[in-house]
XYZ file of N, CA, C and O in Angstrom:
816
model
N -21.471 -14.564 7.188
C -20.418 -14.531 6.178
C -19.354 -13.502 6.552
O -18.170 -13.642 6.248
N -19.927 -12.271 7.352
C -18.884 -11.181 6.838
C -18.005 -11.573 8.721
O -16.928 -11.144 9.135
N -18.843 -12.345 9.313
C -17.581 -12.632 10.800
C -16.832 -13.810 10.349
O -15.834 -13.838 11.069
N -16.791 -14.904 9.442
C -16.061 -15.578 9.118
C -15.391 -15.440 8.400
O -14.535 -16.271 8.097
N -15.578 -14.080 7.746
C -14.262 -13.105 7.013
C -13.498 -12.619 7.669
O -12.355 -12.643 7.213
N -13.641 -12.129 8.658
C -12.976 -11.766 9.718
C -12.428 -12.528 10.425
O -11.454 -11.915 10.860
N -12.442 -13.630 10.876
C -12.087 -14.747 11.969
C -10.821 -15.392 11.130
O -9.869 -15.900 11.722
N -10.902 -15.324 9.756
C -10.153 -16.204 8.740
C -9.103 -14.852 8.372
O -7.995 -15.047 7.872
N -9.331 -14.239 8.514
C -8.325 -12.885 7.915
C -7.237 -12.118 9.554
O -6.129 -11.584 9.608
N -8.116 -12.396 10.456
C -7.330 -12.293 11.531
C -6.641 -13.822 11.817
O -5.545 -13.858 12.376
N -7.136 -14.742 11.525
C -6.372 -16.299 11.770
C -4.814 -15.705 10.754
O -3.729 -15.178 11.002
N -5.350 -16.051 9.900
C -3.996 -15.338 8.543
C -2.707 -14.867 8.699
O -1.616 -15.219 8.250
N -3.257 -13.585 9.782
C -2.499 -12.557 10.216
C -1.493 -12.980 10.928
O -0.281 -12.893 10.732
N -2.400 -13.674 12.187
C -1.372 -13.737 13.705
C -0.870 -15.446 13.057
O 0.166 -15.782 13.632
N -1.241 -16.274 12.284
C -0.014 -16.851 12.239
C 1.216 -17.184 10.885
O 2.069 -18.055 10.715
N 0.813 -16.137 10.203
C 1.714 -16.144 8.932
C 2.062 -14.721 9.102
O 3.240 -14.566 9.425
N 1.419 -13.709 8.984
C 2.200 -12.523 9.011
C 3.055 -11.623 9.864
O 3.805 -10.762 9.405
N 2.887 -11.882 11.110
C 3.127 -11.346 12.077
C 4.981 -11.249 12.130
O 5.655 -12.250 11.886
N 5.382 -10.397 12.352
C 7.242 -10.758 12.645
C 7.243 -12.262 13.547
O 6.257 -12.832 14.013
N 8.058 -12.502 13.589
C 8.322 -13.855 13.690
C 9.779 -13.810 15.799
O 10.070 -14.412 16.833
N 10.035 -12.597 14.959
C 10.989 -12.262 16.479
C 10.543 -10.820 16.907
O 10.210 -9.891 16.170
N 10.631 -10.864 18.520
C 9.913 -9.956 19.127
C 10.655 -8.443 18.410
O 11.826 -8.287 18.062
N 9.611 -7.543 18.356
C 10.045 -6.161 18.237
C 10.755 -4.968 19.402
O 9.937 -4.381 20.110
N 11.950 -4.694 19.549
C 11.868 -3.789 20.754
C 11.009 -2.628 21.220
O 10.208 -2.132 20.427
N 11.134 -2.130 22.547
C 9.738 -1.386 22.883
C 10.212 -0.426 22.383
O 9.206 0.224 22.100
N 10.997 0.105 22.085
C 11.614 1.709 21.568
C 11.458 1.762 20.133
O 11.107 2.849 19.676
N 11.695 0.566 19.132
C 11.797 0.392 17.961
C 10.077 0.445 17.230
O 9.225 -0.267 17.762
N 9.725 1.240 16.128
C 8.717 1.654 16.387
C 8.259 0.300 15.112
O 9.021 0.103 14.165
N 7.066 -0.455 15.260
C 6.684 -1.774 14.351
C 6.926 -1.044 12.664
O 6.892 0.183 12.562
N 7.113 -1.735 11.681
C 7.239 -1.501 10.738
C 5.725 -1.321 9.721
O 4.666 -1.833 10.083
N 5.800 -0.868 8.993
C 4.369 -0.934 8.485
C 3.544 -2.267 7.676
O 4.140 -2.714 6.696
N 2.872 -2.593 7.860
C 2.497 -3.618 6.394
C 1.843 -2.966 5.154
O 1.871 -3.361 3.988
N 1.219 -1.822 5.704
C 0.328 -1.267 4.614
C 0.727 0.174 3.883
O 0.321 1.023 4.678
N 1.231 0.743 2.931
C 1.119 2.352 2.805
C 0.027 2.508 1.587
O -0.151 2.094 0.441
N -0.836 3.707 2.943
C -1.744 3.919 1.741
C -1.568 5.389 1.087
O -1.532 6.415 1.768
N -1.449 5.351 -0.516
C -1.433 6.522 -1.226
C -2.653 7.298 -1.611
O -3.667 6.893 -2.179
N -2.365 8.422 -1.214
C -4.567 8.612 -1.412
C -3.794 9.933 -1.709
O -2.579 10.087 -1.584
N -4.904 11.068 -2.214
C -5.073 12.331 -2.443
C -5.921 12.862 -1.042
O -7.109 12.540 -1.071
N -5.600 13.433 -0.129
C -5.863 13.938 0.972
C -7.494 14.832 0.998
O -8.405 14.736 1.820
N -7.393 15.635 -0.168
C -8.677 16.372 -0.337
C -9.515 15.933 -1.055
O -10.531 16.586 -1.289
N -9.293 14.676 -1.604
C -10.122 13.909 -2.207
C -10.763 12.720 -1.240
O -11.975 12.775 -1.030
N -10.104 11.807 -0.734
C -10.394 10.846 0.249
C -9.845 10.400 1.402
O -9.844 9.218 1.745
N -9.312 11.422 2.101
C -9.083 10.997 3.631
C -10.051 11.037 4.458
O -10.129 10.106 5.261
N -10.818 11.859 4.491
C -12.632 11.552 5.085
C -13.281 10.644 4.896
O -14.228 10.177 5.528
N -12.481 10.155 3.425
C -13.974 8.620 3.543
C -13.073 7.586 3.079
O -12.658 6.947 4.046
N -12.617 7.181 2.000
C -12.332 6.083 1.638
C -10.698 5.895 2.249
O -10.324 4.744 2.475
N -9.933 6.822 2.455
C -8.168 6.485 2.586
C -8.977 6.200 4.074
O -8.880 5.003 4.345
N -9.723 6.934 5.082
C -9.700 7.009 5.742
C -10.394 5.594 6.745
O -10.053 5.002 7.768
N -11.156 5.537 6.084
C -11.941 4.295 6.297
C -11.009 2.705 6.367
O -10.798 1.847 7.224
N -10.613 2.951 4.841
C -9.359 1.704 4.813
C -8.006 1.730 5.707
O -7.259 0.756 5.800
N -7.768 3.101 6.417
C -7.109 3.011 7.546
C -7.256 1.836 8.656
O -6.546 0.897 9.015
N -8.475 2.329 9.007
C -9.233 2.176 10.471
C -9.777 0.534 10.633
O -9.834 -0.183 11.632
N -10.216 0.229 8.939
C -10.793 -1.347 8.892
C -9.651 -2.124 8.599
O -9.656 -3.355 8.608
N -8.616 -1.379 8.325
C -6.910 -2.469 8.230
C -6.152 -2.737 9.879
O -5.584 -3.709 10.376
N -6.460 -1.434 10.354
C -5.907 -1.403 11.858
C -7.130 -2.479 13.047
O -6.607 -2.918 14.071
N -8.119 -2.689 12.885
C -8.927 -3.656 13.603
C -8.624 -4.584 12.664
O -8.682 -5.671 13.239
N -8.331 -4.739 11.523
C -7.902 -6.443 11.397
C -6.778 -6.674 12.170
O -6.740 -7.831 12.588
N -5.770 -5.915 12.532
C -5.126 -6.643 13.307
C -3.454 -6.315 12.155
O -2.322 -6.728 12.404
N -3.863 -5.536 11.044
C -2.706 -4.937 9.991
C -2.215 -3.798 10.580
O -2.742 -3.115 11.459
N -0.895 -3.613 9.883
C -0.448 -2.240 10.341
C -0.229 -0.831 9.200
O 0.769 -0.640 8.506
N -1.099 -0.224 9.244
C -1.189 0.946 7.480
C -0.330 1.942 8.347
O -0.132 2.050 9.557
N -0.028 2.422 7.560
C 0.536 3.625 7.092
C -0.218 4.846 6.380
O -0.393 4.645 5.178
N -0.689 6.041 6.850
C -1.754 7.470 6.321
C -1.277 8.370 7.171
O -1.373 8.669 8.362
N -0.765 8.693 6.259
C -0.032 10.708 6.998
C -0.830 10.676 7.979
O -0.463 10.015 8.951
N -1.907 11.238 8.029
C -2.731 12.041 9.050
C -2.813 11.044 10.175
O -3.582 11.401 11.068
N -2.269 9.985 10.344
C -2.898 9.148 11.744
C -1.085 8.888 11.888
O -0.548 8.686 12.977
N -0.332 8.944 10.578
C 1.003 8.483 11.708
C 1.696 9.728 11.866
O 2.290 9.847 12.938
N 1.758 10.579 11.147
C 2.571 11.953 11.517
C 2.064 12.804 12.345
O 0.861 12.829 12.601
N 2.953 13.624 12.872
C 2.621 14.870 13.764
C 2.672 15.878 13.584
O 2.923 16.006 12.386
N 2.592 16.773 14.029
C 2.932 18.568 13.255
C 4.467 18.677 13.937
O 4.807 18.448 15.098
N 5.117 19.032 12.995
C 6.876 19.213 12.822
C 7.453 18.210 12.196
O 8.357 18.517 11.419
N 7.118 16.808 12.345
C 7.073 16.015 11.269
C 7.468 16.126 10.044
O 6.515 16.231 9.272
N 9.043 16.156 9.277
C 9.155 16.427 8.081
C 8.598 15.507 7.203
O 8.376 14.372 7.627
N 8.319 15.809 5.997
C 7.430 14.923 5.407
C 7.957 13.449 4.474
O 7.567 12.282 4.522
N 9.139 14.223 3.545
C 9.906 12.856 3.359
C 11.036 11.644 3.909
O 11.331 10.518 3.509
N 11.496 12.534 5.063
C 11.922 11.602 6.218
C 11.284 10.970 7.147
O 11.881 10.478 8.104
N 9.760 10.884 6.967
C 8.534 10.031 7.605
C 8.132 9.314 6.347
O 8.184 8.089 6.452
N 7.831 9.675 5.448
C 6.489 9.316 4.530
C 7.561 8.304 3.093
O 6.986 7.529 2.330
N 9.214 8.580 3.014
C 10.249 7.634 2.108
C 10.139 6.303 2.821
O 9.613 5.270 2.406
N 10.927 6.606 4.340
C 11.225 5.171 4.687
C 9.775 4.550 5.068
O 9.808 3.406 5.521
N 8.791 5.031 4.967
C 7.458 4.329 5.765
C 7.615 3.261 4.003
O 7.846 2.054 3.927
N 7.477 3.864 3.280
C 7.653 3.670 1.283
C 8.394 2.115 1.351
O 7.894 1.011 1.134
N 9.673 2.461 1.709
C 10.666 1.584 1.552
C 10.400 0.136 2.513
O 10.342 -1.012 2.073
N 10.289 0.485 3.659
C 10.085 -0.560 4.659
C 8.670 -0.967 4.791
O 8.306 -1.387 5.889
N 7.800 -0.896 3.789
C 6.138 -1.522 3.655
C 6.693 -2.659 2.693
O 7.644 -2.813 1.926
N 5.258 -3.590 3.280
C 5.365 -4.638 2.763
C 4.520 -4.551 1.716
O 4.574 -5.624 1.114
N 3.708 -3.749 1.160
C 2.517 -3.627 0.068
C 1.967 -2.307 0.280
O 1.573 -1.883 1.366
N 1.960 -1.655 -0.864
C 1.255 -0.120 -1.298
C -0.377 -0.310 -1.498
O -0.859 -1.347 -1.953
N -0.912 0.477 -1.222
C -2.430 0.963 -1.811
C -2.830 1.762 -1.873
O -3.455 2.327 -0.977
N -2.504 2.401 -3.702
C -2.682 3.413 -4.216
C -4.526 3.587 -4.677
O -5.189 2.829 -5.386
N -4.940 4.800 -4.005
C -5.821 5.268 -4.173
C -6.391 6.444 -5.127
O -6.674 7.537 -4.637
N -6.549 6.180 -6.504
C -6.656 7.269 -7.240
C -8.105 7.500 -7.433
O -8.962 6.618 -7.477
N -8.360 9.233 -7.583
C -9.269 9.976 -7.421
C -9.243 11.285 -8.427
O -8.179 11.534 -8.995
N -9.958 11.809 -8.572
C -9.885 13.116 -9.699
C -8.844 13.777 -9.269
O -8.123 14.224 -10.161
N -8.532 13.983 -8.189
C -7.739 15.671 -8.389
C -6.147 14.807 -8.016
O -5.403 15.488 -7.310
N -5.602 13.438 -8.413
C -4.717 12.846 -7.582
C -3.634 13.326 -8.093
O -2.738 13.776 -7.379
N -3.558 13.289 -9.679
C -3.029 13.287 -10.955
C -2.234 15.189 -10.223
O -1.063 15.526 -10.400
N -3.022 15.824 -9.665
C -2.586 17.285 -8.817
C -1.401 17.737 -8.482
O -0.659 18.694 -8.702
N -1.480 16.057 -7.455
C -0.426 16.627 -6.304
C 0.736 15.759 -6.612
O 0.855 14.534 -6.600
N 1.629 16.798 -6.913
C 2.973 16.340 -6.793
C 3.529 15.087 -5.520
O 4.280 14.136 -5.738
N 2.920 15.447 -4.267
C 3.577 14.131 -3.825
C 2.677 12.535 -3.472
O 3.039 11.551 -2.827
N 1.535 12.799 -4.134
C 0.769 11.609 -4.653
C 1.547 10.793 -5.622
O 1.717 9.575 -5.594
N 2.145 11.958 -6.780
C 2.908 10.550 -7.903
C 4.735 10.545 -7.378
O 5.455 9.774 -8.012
N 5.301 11.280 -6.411
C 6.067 10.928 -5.582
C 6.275 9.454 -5.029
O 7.161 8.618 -5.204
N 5.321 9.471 -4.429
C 4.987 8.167 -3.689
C 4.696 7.028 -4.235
O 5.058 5.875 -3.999
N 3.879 7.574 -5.120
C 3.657 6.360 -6.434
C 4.997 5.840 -7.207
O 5.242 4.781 -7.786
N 5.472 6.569 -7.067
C 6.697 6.400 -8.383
C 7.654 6.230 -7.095
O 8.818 6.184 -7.494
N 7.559 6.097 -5.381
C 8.697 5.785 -4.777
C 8.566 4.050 -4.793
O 9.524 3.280 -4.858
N 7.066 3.651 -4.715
C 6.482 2.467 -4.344
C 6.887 1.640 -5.612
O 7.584 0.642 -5.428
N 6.512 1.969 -6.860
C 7.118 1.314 -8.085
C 8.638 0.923 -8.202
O 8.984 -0.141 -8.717
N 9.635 1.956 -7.632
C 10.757 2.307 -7.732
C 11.678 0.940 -6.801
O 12.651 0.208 -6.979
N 10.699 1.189 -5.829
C 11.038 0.187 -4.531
C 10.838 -1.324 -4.794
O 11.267 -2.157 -3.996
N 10.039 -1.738 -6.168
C 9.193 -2.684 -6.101
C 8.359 -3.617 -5.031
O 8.525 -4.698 -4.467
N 7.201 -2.406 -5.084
C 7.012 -3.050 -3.774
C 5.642 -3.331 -4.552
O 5.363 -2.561 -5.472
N 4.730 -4.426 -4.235
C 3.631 -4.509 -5.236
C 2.265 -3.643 -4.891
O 1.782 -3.641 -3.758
N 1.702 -2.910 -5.995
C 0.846 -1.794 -5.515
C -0.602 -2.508 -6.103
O -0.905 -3.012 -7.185
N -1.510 -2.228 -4.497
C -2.686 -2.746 -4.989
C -3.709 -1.106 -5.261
O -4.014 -0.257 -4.423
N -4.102 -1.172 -7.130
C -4.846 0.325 -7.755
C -6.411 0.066 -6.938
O -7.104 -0.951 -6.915
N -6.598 1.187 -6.408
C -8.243 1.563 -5.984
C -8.516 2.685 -7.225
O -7.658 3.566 -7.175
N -9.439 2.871 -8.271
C -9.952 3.713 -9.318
C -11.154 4.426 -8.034
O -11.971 3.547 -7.759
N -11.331 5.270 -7.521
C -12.106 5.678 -6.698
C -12.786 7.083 -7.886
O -12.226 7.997 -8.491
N -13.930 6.721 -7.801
C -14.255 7.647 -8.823
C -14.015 8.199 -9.945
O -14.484 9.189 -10.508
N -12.888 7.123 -10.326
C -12.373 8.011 -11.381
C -11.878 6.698 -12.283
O -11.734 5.606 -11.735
N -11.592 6.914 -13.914
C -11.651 5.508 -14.738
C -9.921 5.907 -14.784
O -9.410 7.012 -14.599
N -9.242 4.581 -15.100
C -7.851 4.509 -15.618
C -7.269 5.640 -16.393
O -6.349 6.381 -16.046
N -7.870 5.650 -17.361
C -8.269 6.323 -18.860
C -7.992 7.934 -18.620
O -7.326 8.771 -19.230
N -8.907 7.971 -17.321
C -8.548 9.692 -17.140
C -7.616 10.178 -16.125
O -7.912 11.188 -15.487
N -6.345 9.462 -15.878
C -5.475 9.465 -14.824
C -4.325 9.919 -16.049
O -4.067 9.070 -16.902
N -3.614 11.327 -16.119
C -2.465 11.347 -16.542
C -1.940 12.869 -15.987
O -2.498 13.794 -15.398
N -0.590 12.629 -16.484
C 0.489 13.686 -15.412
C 0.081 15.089 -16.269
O -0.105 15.104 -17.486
N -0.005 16.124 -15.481
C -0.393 17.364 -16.335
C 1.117 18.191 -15.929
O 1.596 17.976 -14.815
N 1.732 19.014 -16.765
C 2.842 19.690 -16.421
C 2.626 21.351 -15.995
O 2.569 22.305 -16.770
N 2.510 21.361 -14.278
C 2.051 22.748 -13.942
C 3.271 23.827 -14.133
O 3.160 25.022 -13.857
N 4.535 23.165 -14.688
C 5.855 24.305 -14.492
C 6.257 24.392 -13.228
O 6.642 25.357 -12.567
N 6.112 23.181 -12.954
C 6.815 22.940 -11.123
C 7.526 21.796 -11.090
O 8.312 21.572 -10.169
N 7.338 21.001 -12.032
C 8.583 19.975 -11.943
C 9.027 19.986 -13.449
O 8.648 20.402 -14.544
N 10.164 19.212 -12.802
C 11.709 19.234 -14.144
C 11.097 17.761 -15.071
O 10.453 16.848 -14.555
N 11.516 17.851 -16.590
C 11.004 17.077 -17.216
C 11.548 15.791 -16.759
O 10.850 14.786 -16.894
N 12.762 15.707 -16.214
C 13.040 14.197 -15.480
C 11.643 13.531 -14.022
O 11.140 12.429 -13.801
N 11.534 14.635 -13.499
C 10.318 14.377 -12.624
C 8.930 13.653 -13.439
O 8.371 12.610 -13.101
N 8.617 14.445 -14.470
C 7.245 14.764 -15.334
C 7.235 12.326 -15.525
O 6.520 11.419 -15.099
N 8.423 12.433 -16.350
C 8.618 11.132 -17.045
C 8.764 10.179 -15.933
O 8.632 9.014 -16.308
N 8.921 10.278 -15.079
C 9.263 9.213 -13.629
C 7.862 9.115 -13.513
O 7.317 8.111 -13.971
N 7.129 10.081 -12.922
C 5.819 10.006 -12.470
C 4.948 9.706 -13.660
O 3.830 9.463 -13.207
N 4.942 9.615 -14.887
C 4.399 9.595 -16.076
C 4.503 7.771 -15.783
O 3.589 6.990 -15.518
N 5.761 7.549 -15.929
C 5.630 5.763 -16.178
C 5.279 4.833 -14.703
O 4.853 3.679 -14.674
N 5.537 5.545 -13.756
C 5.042 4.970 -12.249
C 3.379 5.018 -12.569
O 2.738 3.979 -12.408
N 2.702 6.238 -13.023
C 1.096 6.014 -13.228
C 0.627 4.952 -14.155
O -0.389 4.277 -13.988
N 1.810 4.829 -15.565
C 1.247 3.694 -16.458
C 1.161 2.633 -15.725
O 0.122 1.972 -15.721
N 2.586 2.182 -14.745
C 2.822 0.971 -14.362
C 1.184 0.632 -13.809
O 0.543 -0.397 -14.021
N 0.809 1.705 -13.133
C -0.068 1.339 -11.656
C -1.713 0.913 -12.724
O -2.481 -0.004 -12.433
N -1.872 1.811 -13.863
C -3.017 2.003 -14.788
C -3.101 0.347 -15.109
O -4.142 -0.203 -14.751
N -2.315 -0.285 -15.606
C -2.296 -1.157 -16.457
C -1.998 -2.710 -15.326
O -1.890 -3.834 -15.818
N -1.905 -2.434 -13.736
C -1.871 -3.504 -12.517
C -3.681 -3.825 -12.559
O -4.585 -3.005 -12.724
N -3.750 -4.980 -12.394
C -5.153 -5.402 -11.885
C -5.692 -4.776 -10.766
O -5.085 -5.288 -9.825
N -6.577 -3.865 -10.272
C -7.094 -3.435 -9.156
C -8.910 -3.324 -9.140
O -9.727 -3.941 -9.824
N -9.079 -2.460 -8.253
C -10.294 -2.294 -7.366
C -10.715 -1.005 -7.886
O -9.932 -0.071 -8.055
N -12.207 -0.953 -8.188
C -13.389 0.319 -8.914
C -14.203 0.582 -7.427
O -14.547 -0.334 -6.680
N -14.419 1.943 -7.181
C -15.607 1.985 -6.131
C -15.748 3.435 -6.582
O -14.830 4.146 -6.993
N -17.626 3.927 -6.381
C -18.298 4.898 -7.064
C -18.409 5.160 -5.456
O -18.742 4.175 -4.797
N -18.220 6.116 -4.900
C -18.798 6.712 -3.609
C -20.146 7.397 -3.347
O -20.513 7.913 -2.291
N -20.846 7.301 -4.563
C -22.660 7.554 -4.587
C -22.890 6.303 -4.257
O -23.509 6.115 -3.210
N -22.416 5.038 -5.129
C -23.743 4.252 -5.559
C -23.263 2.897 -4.448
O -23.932 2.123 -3.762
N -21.923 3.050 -4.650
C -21.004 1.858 -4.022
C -21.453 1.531 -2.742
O -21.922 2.360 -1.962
N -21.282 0.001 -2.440
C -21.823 -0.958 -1.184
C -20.269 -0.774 -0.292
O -19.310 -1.481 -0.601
N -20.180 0.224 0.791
C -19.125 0.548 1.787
C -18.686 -0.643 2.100
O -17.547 -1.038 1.849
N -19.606 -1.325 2.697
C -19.611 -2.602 3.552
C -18.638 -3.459 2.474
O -17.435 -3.564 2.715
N -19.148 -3.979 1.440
C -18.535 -4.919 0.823
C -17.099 -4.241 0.058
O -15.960 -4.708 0.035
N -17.477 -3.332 -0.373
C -15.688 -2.906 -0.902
C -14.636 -2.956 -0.036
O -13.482 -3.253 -0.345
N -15.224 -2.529 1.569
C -13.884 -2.723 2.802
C -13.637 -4.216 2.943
O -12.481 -4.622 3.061
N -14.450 -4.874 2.938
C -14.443 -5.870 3.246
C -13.630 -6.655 1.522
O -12.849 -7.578 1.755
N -13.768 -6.396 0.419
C -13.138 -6.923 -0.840
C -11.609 -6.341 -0.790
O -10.680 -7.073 -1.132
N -11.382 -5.017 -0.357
C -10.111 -4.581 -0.056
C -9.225 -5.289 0.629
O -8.206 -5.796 0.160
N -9.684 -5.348 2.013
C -8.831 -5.671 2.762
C -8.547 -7.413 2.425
O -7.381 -7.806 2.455
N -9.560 -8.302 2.141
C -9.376 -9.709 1.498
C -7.796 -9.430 0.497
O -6.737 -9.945 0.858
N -7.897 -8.582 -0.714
C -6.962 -8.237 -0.970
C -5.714 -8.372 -0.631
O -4.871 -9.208 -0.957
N -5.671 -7.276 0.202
C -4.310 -6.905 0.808
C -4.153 -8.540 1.450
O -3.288 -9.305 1.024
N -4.678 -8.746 2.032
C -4.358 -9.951 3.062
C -3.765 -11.100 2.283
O -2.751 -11.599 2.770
N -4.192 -11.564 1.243
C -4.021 -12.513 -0.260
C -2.543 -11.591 -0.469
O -1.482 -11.749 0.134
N -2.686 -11.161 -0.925
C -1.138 -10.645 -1.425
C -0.214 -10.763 -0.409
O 0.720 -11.549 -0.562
N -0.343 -9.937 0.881
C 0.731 -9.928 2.009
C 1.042 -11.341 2.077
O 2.237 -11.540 1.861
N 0.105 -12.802 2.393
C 0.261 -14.085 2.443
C 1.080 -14.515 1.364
O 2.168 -15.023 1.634
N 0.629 -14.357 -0.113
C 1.839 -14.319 -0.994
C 3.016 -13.768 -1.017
O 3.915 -14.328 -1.645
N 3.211 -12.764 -0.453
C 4.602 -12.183 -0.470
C 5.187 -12.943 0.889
O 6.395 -13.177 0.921
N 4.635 -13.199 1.631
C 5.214 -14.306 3.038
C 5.983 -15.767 2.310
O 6.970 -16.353 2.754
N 5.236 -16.093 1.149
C 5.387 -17.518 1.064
C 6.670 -16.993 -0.335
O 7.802 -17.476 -0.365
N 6.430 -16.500 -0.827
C 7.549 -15.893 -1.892
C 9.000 -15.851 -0.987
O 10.055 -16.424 -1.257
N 8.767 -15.203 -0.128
C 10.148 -14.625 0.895
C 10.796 -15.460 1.816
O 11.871 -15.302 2.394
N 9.421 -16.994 1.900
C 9.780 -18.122 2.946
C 11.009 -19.200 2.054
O 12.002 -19.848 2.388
N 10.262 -18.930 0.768
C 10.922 -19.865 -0.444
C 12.335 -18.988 -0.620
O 13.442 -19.516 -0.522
N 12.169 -17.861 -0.840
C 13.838 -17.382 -1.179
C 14.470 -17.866 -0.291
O 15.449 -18.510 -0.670
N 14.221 -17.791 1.274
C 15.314 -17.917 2.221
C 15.523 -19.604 2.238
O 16.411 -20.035 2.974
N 14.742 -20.541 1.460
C 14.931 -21.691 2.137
C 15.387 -22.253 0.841
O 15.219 -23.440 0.560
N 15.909 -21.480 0.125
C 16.140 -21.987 -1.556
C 18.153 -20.915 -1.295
O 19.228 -21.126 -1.856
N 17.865 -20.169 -0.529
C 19.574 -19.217 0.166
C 20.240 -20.554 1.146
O 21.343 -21.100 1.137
N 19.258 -20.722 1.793
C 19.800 -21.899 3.163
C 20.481 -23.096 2.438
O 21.627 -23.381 2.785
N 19.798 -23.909 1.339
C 20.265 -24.970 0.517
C 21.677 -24.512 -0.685
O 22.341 -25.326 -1.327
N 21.795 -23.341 -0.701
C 22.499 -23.043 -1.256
C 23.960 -22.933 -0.666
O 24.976 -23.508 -1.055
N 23.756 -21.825 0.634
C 25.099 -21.996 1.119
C 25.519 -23.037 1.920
O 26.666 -23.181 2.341
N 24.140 -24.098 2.223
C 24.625 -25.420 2.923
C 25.656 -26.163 1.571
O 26.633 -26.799 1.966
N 25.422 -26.071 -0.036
C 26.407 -26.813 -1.013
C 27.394 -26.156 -0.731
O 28.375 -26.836 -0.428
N 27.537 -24.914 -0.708
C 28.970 -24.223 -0.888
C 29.661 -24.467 0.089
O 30.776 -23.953 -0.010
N 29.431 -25.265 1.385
C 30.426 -25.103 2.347
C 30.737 -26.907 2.301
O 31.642 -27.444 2.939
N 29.899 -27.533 1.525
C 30.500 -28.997 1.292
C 32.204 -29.086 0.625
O 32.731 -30.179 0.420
């Protein structure tokens, strides 16, 4: 079962998702995946993991720690990676609600509309809200306040890191992502071929 998940999710890939015209060698590939995680919460196991099992499918993620370097500024790497993804996967965890540029990102990905698939990683919906440390301006507080509702109230993915089956959640994730990216292919095939019929009337 779990190699004919694989065989069907890499089929997927290389002939619906893939760019369609070659990439130059200097021009660096664009991302398909950005994943939003809390760093001291799950880059050791779960951001990190869903890295590594997206990059052998044959996807392209996006995770600070594997695409940046040291000197690397952080929002002139980590905005446009935001902007130019084809699908977010926000990873929330206890301490996420923390870090200022966890709901950054969250609230760049909402902003962008880009569609965000929620991982609850240890932690329930319910107990995800913005706390005000006296470090951001109340315009910040309310951005990141309604980017978390948006994401609370999206259909997503539960995993307990005691009890949880590794195997099958990577494997339910990435099915995921792959289902959506294919939808957003066929969404974007229809705009352009619904643009093409259009300016073919206007030039009658």
């Amino acid at each position: 079962m779990q190699l004919r998940f694989y065989s069907s999710a890499r089929h997927l890939y290389r002939n619906i998702l893939k760019p369609r015209t070659p990439i130059p060698a200097t021009a660096k590939p664009p991302c398909d995946i950005f994943i939003n995680h809390r760093g001291t919460d799950t880059k050791k196991t779960i951001a990190g993991l869903l890295d590594d099992h997206f990059f052998r499918m044959g996807l392209r993620p996006f995770l600070d720690s594997k695409n940046m370097k040291p000197g690397d500024r952080l929002f002139e790497k980590i905005d446009p990676a935001i902007r130019g993804c084809k699908i977010g996967v926000a990873i929330f965890s206890p301490n996420y609600c923390d870090s200022y540029f966890c709901l950054h990102e969250l609230a760049l990905l909402i902003e962008s509309k880009k569609r965000v698939i929620p991982i609850f990683c240890d932690v329930k919906p319910s107990q995800l809200q913005v706390v005000d440390y006296g470090t951001s301006s109340a315009e910040q507080l309310e951005r990141f306040s309604w980017a978390l509702e948006e994401a609370k109230y999206t259909v997503g993915l539960t995993f307990d890191t005691l009890t949880g089956d590794w195997s099958h959640f990577l494997n339910t994730a990435t099915d995921a992502v792959i289902k959506n990216l294919v939808e957003l292919e066929a969404e974007n095939s229809c705009k352009k071929s619904t643009y093409i019929v259009q300016a073919r009337r206007e030039r009658r």
